[in-house]
Short mmCIF file of C-alpha atoms in Angstrom, two decimals:
data_model
loop_
_atom_site.label_atom_id
_atom_site.label_comp_id
_atom_site.label_asym_id
_atom_site.label_seq_id
_atom_site.Cartn_x
_atom_site.Cartn_y
_atom_site.Cartn_z
CA UNK A 1 322.56 124.78 120.54
CA UNK A 2 324.34 122.29 122.80
CA UNK A 3 326.18 119.48 121.05
CA UNK A 4 326.75 116.18 122.84
CA UNK A 5 328.73 113.06 121.95
CA UNK A 6 326.99 109.88 120.86
CA UNK A 7 327.20 106.87 123.14
CA UNK A 8 326.43 103.27 122.27
CA UNK A 9 322.88 103.71 123.57
CA UNK A 10 322.37 106.82 121.42
CA UNK A 11 323.76 105.04 118.34
CA UNK A 12 321.37 102.11 118.94
CA UNK A 13 318.45 104.53 119.41
CA UNK A 14 319.23 106.37 116.16
CA UNK A 15 319.48 103.10 114.27
CA UNK A 16 316.18 102.00 115.83
CA UNK A 17 314.53 105.21 114.59
CA UNK A 18 315.93 104.58 111.12
CA UNK A 19 314.35 101.12 111.15
CA UNK A 20 311.00 102.16 112.67
CA UNK A 21 310.32 105.54 111.06
CA UNK A 22 313.00 106.66 108.59
CA UNK A 23 310.75 109.32 107.05
CA UNK A 24 309.97 111.03 110.34
CA UNK A 25 313.65 110.93 111.32
CA UNK A 26 314.51 112.81 108.12
CA UNK A 27 311.86 115.43 108.99
CA UNK A 28 313.48 115.93 112.37
CA UNK A 29 316.82 116.56 110.67
CA UNK A 30 317.48 120.32 110.43
CA UNK A 31 320.15 121.98 108.34
CA UNK A 32 321.91 123.57 111.30
CA UNK A 33 322.08 120.31 113.27
CA UNK A 34 324.57 117.45 112.86
CA UNK A 35 323.75 114.68 110.40
CA UNK A 36 322.35 111.40 111.74
CA UNK A 37 322.82 109.41 108.54
CA UNK A 38 325.83 107.45 109.81
CA UNK A 39 325.71 107.34 113.62
CA UNK A 40 328.94 106.37 115.35
CA UNK A 41 330.23 106.60 118.88
CA UNK A 42 331.79 110.03 119.43
CA UNK A 43 329.89 111.81 116.65
CA UNK A 44 328.05 115.02 117.57
CA UNK A 45 324.32 115.14 118.28
CA UNK A 46 322.28 118.03 119.59
CA UNK A 47 320.20 117.95 122.75
CA UNK A 48 317.08 118.72 120.73
CA UNK A 49 317.72 115.71 118.48
CA UNK A 50 317.93 113.45 121.53
CA UNK A 51 314.58 114.78 122.78
CA UNK A 52 312.93 114.22 119.39
CA UNK A 53 314.37 110.70 119.10
CA UNK A 54 313.13 109.80 122.58
CA UNK A 55 309.62 111.07 121.78
CA UNK A 56 309.56 109.31 118.42
CA UNK A 57 310.57 105.96 119.85
CA UNK A 58 308.04 106.22 122.65
CA UNK A 59 305.25 107.08 120.23
CA UNK A 60 306.11 104.21 117.88
CA UNK A 61 306.49 101.59 120.54
CA UNK A 62 303.01 102.16 122.08
CA UNK A 63 304.37 100.96 125.39
CA UNK A 64 303.77 102.29 128.87
CA UNK A 65 306.53 103.69 131.02
CA UNK A 66 306.59 100.61 133.28
CA UNK A 67 306.92 98.31 130.24
CA UNK A 68 309.87 100.32 128.80
CA UNK A 69 312.02 99.21 131.69
CA UNK A 70 311.74 95.57 130.50
CA UNK A 71 313.10 96.39 127.03
CA UNK A 72 316.71 95.76 126.16
CA UNK A 73 317.08 99.23 124.59
CA UNK A 74 316.21 102.11 126.97
CA UNK A 75 314.50 105.01 125.22
CA UNK A 76 314.14 107.43 128.09
CA UNK A 77 315.87 110.78 127.75
CA UNK A 78 317.77 110.22 130.99
CA UNK A 79 319.12 106.93 129.65
CA UNK A 80 320.12 108.53 126.36
CA UNK A 81 321.98 111.33 128.16
CA UNK A 82 323.84 108.93 130.44
CA UNK A 83 327.55 108.82 129.59
CA UNK A 84 327.31 111.60 127.04
CA UNK A 85 329.68 114.58 127.18
CA UNK A 86 329.96 117.98 125.62
CA UNK A 87 331.19 117.62 122.06
CA UNK A 88 334.47 119.39 121.35
CA UNK A 89 335.13 119.64 117.63
CA UNK A 90 338.59 118.59 116.46
CA UNK A 91 340.98 121.38 115.51
CA UNK A 92 340.80 122.60 111.98
CA UNK A 93 343.47 121.17 109.69
CA UNK A 94 346.40 123.41 108.98
CA UNK A 95 346.36 125.09 105.59
CA UNK A 96 348.64 123.61 103.01
CA UNK A 97 352.00 125.34 102.74
CA UNK A 98 352.60 127.20 99.54
CA UNK A 99 355.65 126.73 97.36
CA UNK A 100 356.88 130.26 98.19
CA UNK A 101 356.73 129.48 101.91
CA UNK A 102 358.65 126.24 101.45
CA UNK A 103 361.31 128.00 99.38
CA UNK A 104 361.66 130.75 102.01
CA UNK A 105 362.02 128.26 104.86
CA UNK A 106 364.60 126.27 102.89
CA UNK A 107 366.63 129.43 102.25
CA UNK A 108 366.46 130.45 105.94
CA UNK A 109 367.58 126.99 107.06
CA UNK A 110 370.50 127.08 104.62
CA UNK A 111 371.59 130.53 105.87
CA UNK A 112 371.38 129.42 109.50
CA UNK A 113 373.47 126.33 108.76
CA UNK A 114 376.06 128.50 107.00
CA UNK A 115 376.25 130.85 110.00
CA UNK A 116 376.58 127.91 112.40
CA UNK A 117 379.40 126.47 110.29
CA UNK A 118 381.15 129.86 110.23
CA UNK A 119 380.88 130.15 114.02
CA UNK A 120 382.34 126.67 114.36
CA UNK A 121 385.34 127.57 112.17
CA UNK A 122 385.88 131.04 113.68
CA UNK A 123 384.56 131.00 117.24
CA UNK A 124 384.09 134.42 118.84
CA UNK A 125 386.55 135.45 121.55
CA UNK A 126 385.62 134.40 125.03
CA UNK A 127 384.63 137.47 127.08
CA UNK A 128 387.00 138.15 129.95
CA UNK A 129 385.73 138.33 133.47
CA UNK A 130 386.45 141.35 135.61
CA UNK A 131 388.95 139.41 137.71
CA UNK A 132 390.75 138.23 134.56
CA UNK A 133 390.95 141.74 133.14
CA UNK A 134 392.07 143.22 136.46
CA UNK A 135 393.86 140.49 138.45
CA UNK A 136 394.74 142.82 141.32
CA UNK A 137 391.16 143.95 141.87
CA UNK A 138 390.59 141.71 144.97
CA UNK A 139 393.47 143.54 146.70
CA UNK A 140 392.19 147.02 145.87
CA UNK A 141 390.81 147.42 149.38
CA UNK A 142 394.36 147.26 150.77
CA UNK A 143 395.13 150.72 149.40
CA UNK A 144 393.53 153.91 150.64
CA UNK A 145 392.06 155.95 147.83
CA UNK A 146 391.41 159.68 148.20
CA UNK A 147 387.73 158.98 148.63
CA UNK A 148 388.48 156.50 151.43
CA UNK A 149 390.71 159.05 153.15
CA UNK A 150 387.99 161.67 152.89
CA UNK A 151 385.47 159.22 154.31
CA UNK A 152 387.77 158.37 157.19
CA UNK A 153 388.28 162.05 157.96
CA UNK A 154 384.54 162.65 157.81
CA UNK A 155 383.96 159.67 160.12
CA UNK A 156 386.54 160.98 162.57
CA UNK A 157 384.94 164.43 162.57
CA UNK A 158 381.49 162.91 163.07
CA UNK A 159 382.76 160.68 165.87
CA UNK A 160 384.37 163.67 167.59
CA UNK A 161 381.16 165.69 167.28
CA UNK A 162 379.12 162.86 168.74
CA UNK A 163 381.51 162.47 171.66
CA UNK A 164 381.45 166.19 172.35
CA UNK A 165 377.67 166.35 172.25
CA UNK A 166 377.30 163.32 174.53
CA UNK A 167 379.78 164.79 177.00
CA UNK A 168 377.93 168.11 176.89
CA UNK A 169 374.58 166.45 177.62
CA UNK A 170 376.09 164.53 180.52
CA UNK A 171 377.63 167.71 181.94
CA UNK A 172 374.34 169.60 181.68
CA UNK A 173 372.43 166.80 183.41
CA UNK A 174 375.03 166.54 186.15
CA UNK A 175 374.92 170.31 186.70
CA UNK A 176 371.11 170.37 186.91
CA UNK A 177 370.95 167.40 189.29
CA UNK A 178 373.74 168.73 191.48
CA UNK A 179 372.12 172.19 191.69
CA UNK A 180 368.70 170.78 192.58
CA UNK A 181 370.20 168.47 195.23
CA UNK A 182 372.24 171.30 196.71
CA UNK A 183 369.20 173.60 196.94
CA UNK A 184 367.12 170.77 198.44
CA UNK A 185 369.72 170.16 201.12
CA UNK A 186 370.28 173.88 201.79
CA UNK A 187 366.54 174.47 202.30
CA UNK A 188 366.05 171.51 204.65
CA UNK A 189 364.38 173.75 207.27
CA UNK A 190 361.63 174.79 204.84
CA UNK A 191 358.48 172.88 204.09
CA UNK A 192 358.53 170.19 201.42
CA UNK A 193 356.50 172.12 198.78
CA UNK A 194 358.77 175.16 199.16
CA UNK A 195 361.92 173.05 198.96
CA UNK A 196 360.58 171.27 195.86
CA UNK A 197 359.62 174.51 194.13
CA UNK A 198 362.92 176.16 194.97
CA UNK A 199 364.97 173.18 193.74
CA UNK A 200 362.92 172.96 190.51
CA UNK A 201 363.36 176.70 189.90
CA UNK A 202 367.10 176.54 190.54
CA UNK A 203 367.56 173.54 188.24
CA UNK A 204 365.57 175.30 185.51
CA UNK A 205 367.73 178.42 185.78
CA UNK A 206 370.88 176.30 185.56
CA UNK A 207 369.51 174.47 182.49
CA UNK A 208 368.73 177.77 180.71
CA UNK A 209 372.18 179.10 181.58
CA UNK A 210 373.84 175.97 180.20
CA UNK A 211 371.84 176.23 176.98
CA UNK A 212 372.69 179.92 176.60
CA UNK A 213 376.38 179.22 177.13
CA UNK A 214 376.34 176.38 174.59
CA UNK A 215 374.54 178.52 172.00
CA UNK A 216 377.11 181.26 172.51
CA UNK A 217 379.90 178.73 172.15
CA UNK A 218 378.48 177.47 168.86
CA UNK A 219 378.17 181.03 167.59
CA UNK A 220 381.78 181.78 168.43
CA UNK A 221 382.93 178.59 166.72
CA UNK A 222 380.95 179.42 163.59
CA UNK A 223 382.33 182.94 163.55
CA UNK A 224 385.89 181.70 163.92
CA UNK A 225 385.41 179.26 161.04
CA UNK A 226 384.12 182.04 158.82
CA UNK A 227 387.10 184.25 159.73
CA UNK A 228 389.48 181.38 159.03
CA UNK A 229 387.93 180.84 155.61
CA UNK A 230 388.11 184.55 154.83
CA UNK A 231 391.86 184.65 155.40
CA UNK A 232 393.97 184.63 152.24
CA UNK A 233 396.82 182.17 152.29
CA UNK A 234 400.08 183.80 151.18
CA UNK A 235 402.93 181.53 150.14
CA UNK A 236 406.51 182.80 150.19
CA UNK A 237 409.64 181.13 148.88
CA UNK A 238 412.12 180.90 151.74
CA UNK A 239 415.00 179.03 150.09
CA UNK A 240 415.76 177.70 146.60
CA UNK A 241 418.07 174.87 145.66
CA UNK A 242 419.82 174.32 142.29
CA UNK A 243 421.45 171.07 141.21
CA UNK A 244 424.99 171.56 139.81
CA UNK A 245 427.52 169.09 138.49
CA UNK A 246 430.52 168.21 140.61
CA UNK A 247 433.96 168.58 139.05
CA UNK A 248 435.34 165.41 140.60
CA UNK A 249 432.35 163.13 140.20
CA UNK A 250 429.77 162.77 137.54
CA UNK A 251 427.02 163.72 139.94
CA UNK A 252 424.98 166.79 140.77
CA UNK A 253 424.86 168.27 144.24
CA UNK A 254 422.28 170.73 145.62
CA UNK A 255 423.49 174.29 146.21
CA UNK A 256 421.71 177.15 147.90
CA UNK A 257 421.13 180.23 145.75
CA UNK A 258 422.18 183.43 147.45
CA UNK A 259 421.51 186.99 146.46
CA UNK A 260 425.24 187.60 145.76
CA UNK A 261 425.63 184.59 143.52
CA UNK A 262 427.31 185.60 140.29
CA UNK A 263 426.53 182.40 138.41
CA UNK A 264 422.79 182.83 138.35
CA UNK A 265 422.93 183.85 134.72
CA UNK A 266 424.66 180.60 133.86
CA UNK A 267 421.74 178.74 135.34
CA UNK A 268 419.42 180.74 133.18
CA UNK A 269 421.51 179.99 130.10
CA UNK A 270 421.09 176.29 130.68
CA UNK A 271 417.36 176.73 130.16
CA UNK A 272 417.96 177.64 126.52
CA UNK A 273 417.47 181.44 126.62
CA UNK A 274 420.94 182.06 125.13
CA UNK A 275 420.08 180.14 121.96
#
């Protein structure tokens, strides 16, 4: 069922039906449809009620369609629908708040006001920013940390490897080109296909030789690194120095410990072993 809003024309038509045939209008009223007892602009009315009202007024008037146009009150269905819109019922009223709900809200408001007053009297400490907690942090990049040193060393090693590889590629290309050009010039009395094939073969042999030499070089380097890692580092004390007090000055001077030193035990006594 589609509900529409009453316009002034619909209100006049309903009132006209009440004047002409009130009994038949009550028969048209169904329980599931809106009431037409007090028509007002904006009240709901169903589309079926508009159709029944239009038919009832046409039947009671006993007028032809061309004569209805001369009447002040149009009773056609198109005229009744003009200006009408879909009826949207107003929102349902909110349920009344219970006394328990009001008491709960009052208690919550009082607690919130007490907390706000406490925060006003004892404000929380202002959180420190990172720059306030560590004032020297903007200058931290001026000092090299162990990680920065390791990164720099790794960058230097990588840069050296890249340079070595680029130089190796350039050397290989120069060797191949020089070999092919030399063979081409040396075989100038041969035909062009033979010279081309010979120079291509020679350059290919040189390229394979360069690759084989480089692979052997890498193998030797890897082997030397493994041997270097396998070596055990032995540390030996070469000289030892002991600080003794000077008789003339209240200072301590370094002295070399020799094997024939007779005062070694006195040094040991100073460590507390004689107690």
